[in-house]
Coordinates of C-alpha atoms in Angstrom, one line a residue:
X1 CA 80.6 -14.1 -1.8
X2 CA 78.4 -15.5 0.9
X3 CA 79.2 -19.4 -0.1
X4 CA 77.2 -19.9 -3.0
X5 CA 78.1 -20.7 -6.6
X6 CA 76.5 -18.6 -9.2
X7 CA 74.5 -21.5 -10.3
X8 CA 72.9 -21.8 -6.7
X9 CA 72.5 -18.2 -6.9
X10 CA 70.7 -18.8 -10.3
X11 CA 68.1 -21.5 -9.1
X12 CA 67.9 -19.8 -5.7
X13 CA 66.4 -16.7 -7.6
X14 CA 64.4 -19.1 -9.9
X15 CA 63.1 -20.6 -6.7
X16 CA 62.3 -17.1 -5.5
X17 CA 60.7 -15.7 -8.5
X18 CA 58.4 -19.1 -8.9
X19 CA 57.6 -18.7 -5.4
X20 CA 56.7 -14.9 -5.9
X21 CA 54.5 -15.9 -9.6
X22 CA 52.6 -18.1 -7.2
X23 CA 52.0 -15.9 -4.6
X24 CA 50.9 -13.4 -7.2
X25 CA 48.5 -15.9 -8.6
X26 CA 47.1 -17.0 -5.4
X27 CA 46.3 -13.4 -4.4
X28 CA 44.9 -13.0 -7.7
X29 CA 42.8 -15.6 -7.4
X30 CA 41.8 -14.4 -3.9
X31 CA 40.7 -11.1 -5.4
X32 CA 38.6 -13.0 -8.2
X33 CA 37.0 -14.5 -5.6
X34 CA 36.2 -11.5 -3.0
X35 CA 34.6 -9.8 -6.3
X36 CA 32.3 -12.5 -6.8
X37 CA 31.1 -12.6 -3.2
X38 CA 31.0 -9.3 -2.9
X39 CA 28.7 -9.3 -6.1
X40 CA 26.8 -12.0 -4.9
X41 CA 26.1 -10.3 -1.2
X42 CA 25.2 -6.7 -3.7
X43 CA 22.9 -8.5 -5.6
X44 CA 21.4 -10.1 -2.5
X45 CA 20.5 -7.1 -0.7
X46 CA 19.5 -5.2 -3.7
X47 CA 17.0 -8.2 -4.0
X48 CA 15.9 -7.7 -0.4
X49 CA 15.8 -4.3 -0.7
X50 CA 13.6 -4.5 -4.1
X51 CA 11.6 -7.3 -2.0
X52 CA 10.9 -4.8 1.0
X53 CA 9.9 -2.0 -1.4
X54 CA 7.5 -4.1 -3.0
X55 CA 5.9 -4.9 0.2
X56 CA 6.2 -1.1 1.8
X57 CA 3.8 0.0 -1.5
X58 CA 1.5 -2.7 -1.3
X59 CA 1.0 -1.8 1.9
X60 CA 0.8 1.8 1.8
X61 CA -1.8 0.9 -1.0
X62 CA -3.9 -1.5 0.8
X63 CA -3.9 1.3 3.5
X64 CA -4.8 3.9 1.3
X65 CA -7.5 1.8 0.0
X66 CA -8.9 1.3 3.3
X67 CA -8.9 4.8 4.0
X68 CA -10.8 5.5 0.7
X69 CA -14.0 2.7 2.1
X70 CA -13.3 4.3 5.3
X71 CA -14.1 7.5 3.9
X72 CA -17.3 6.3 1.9
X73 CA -18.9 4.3 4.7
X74 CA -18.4 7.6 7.1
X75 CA -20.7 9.8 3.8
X76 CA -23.2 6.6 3.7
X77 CA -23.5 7.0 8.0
X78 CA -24.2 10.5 7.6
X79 CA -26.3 10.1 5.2
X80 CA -28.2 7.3 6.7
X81 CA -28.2 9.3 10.3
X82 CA -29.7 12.2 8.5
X83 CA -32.5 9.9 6.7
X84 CA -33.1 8.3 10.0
X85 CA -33.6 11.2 12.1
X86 CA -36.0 12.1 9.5
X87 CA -37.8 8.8 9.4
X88 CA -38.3 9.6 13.5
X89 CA -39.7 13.1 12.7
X90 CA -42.1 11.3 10.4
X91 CA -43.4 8.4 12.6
X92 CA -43.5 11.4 15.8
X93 CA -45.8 13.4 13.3
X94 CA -47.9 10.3 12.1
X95 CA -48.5 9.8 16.0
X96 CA -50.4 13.3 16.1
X97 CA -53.8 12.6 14.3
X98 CA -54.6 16.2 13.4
X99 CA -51.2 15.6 11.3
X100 CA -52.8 12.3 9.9
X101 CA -56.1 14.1 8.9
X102 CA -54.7 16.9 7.2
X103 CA -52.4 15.0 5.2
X104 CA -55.7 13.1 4.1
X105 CA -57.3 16.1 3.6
X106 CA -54.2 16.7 1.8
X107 CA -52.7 14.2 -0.5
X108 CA -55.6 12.0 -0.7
X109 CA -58.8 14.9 -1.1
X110 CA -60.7 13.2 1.4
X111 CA -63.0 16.1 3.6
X112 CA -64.5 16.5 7.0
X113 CA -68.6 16.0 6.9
X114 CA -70.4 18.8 5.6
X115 CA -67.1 20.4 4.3
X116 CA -66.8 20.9 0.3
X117 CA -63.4 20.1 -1.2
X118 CA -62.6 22.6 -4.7
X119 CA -59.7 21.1 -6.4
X120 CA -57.9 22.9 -9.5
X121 CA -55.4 21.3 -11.1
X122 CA -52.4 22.9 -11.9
X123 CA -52.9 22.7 -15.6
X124 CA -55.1 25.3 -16.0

């Protein structure tokens, strides 16, 4: 036929065949190997991606947090502005001494000379 015996032909095919087996194996193997890289790299950037998360929350908590004292200390100023602008009314009005005198008069019972204090408790 083309020059070769049938026993030529026989281990020619053999050599073929081997030669295809291997390849086979060898791209096999190749395969094995892309999955477990490829699974490596996935687990990777889940792991990143978990990472990252993590830290994106604790943030946004930390901020949210802040906000929250942020939002406390802005009640306590008002508050405090409103108690000192009344602390200044107070120390204007302790300046005036008719003020003073009547809140002697007052709180305290004391009376001008020659003026008679009646007090009646609120028991009876």
């Amino acid at each position: 036929m083309n020059g070769r015996t049938p026993t030529e032909r026989k281990q020619r095919i053999r050599a073929l065949d081997e030669r295809r087996e291997q390849l086979e194996k060898e791209q096999s193997r190749r395969r094995i190997h892309l999955r477990r890289r490829l699974a490596a790299a996935s687990l990777l950037f889940l792991l990143m991606i978990v990472l990252i998360g993590q830290s994106y929350f604790s943030k946004v908590g930390y901020v949210s947090e802040q906000e929250r004292k942020q939002n406390e200390a802005q009640i306590e100023l008002t508050e405090v502005k409103g108690e000192q602008a009344e602390l200044k009314e107070q120390v204007e009005r302790l300046q005036d001494e008719e003020y003073i005198a009547n809140l002697a008069r007052n709180e305290l019972l004391f009376s001008k000379d020659g003026e008679i204090i009646f007090y009646f408790s609120p028991e009876e």
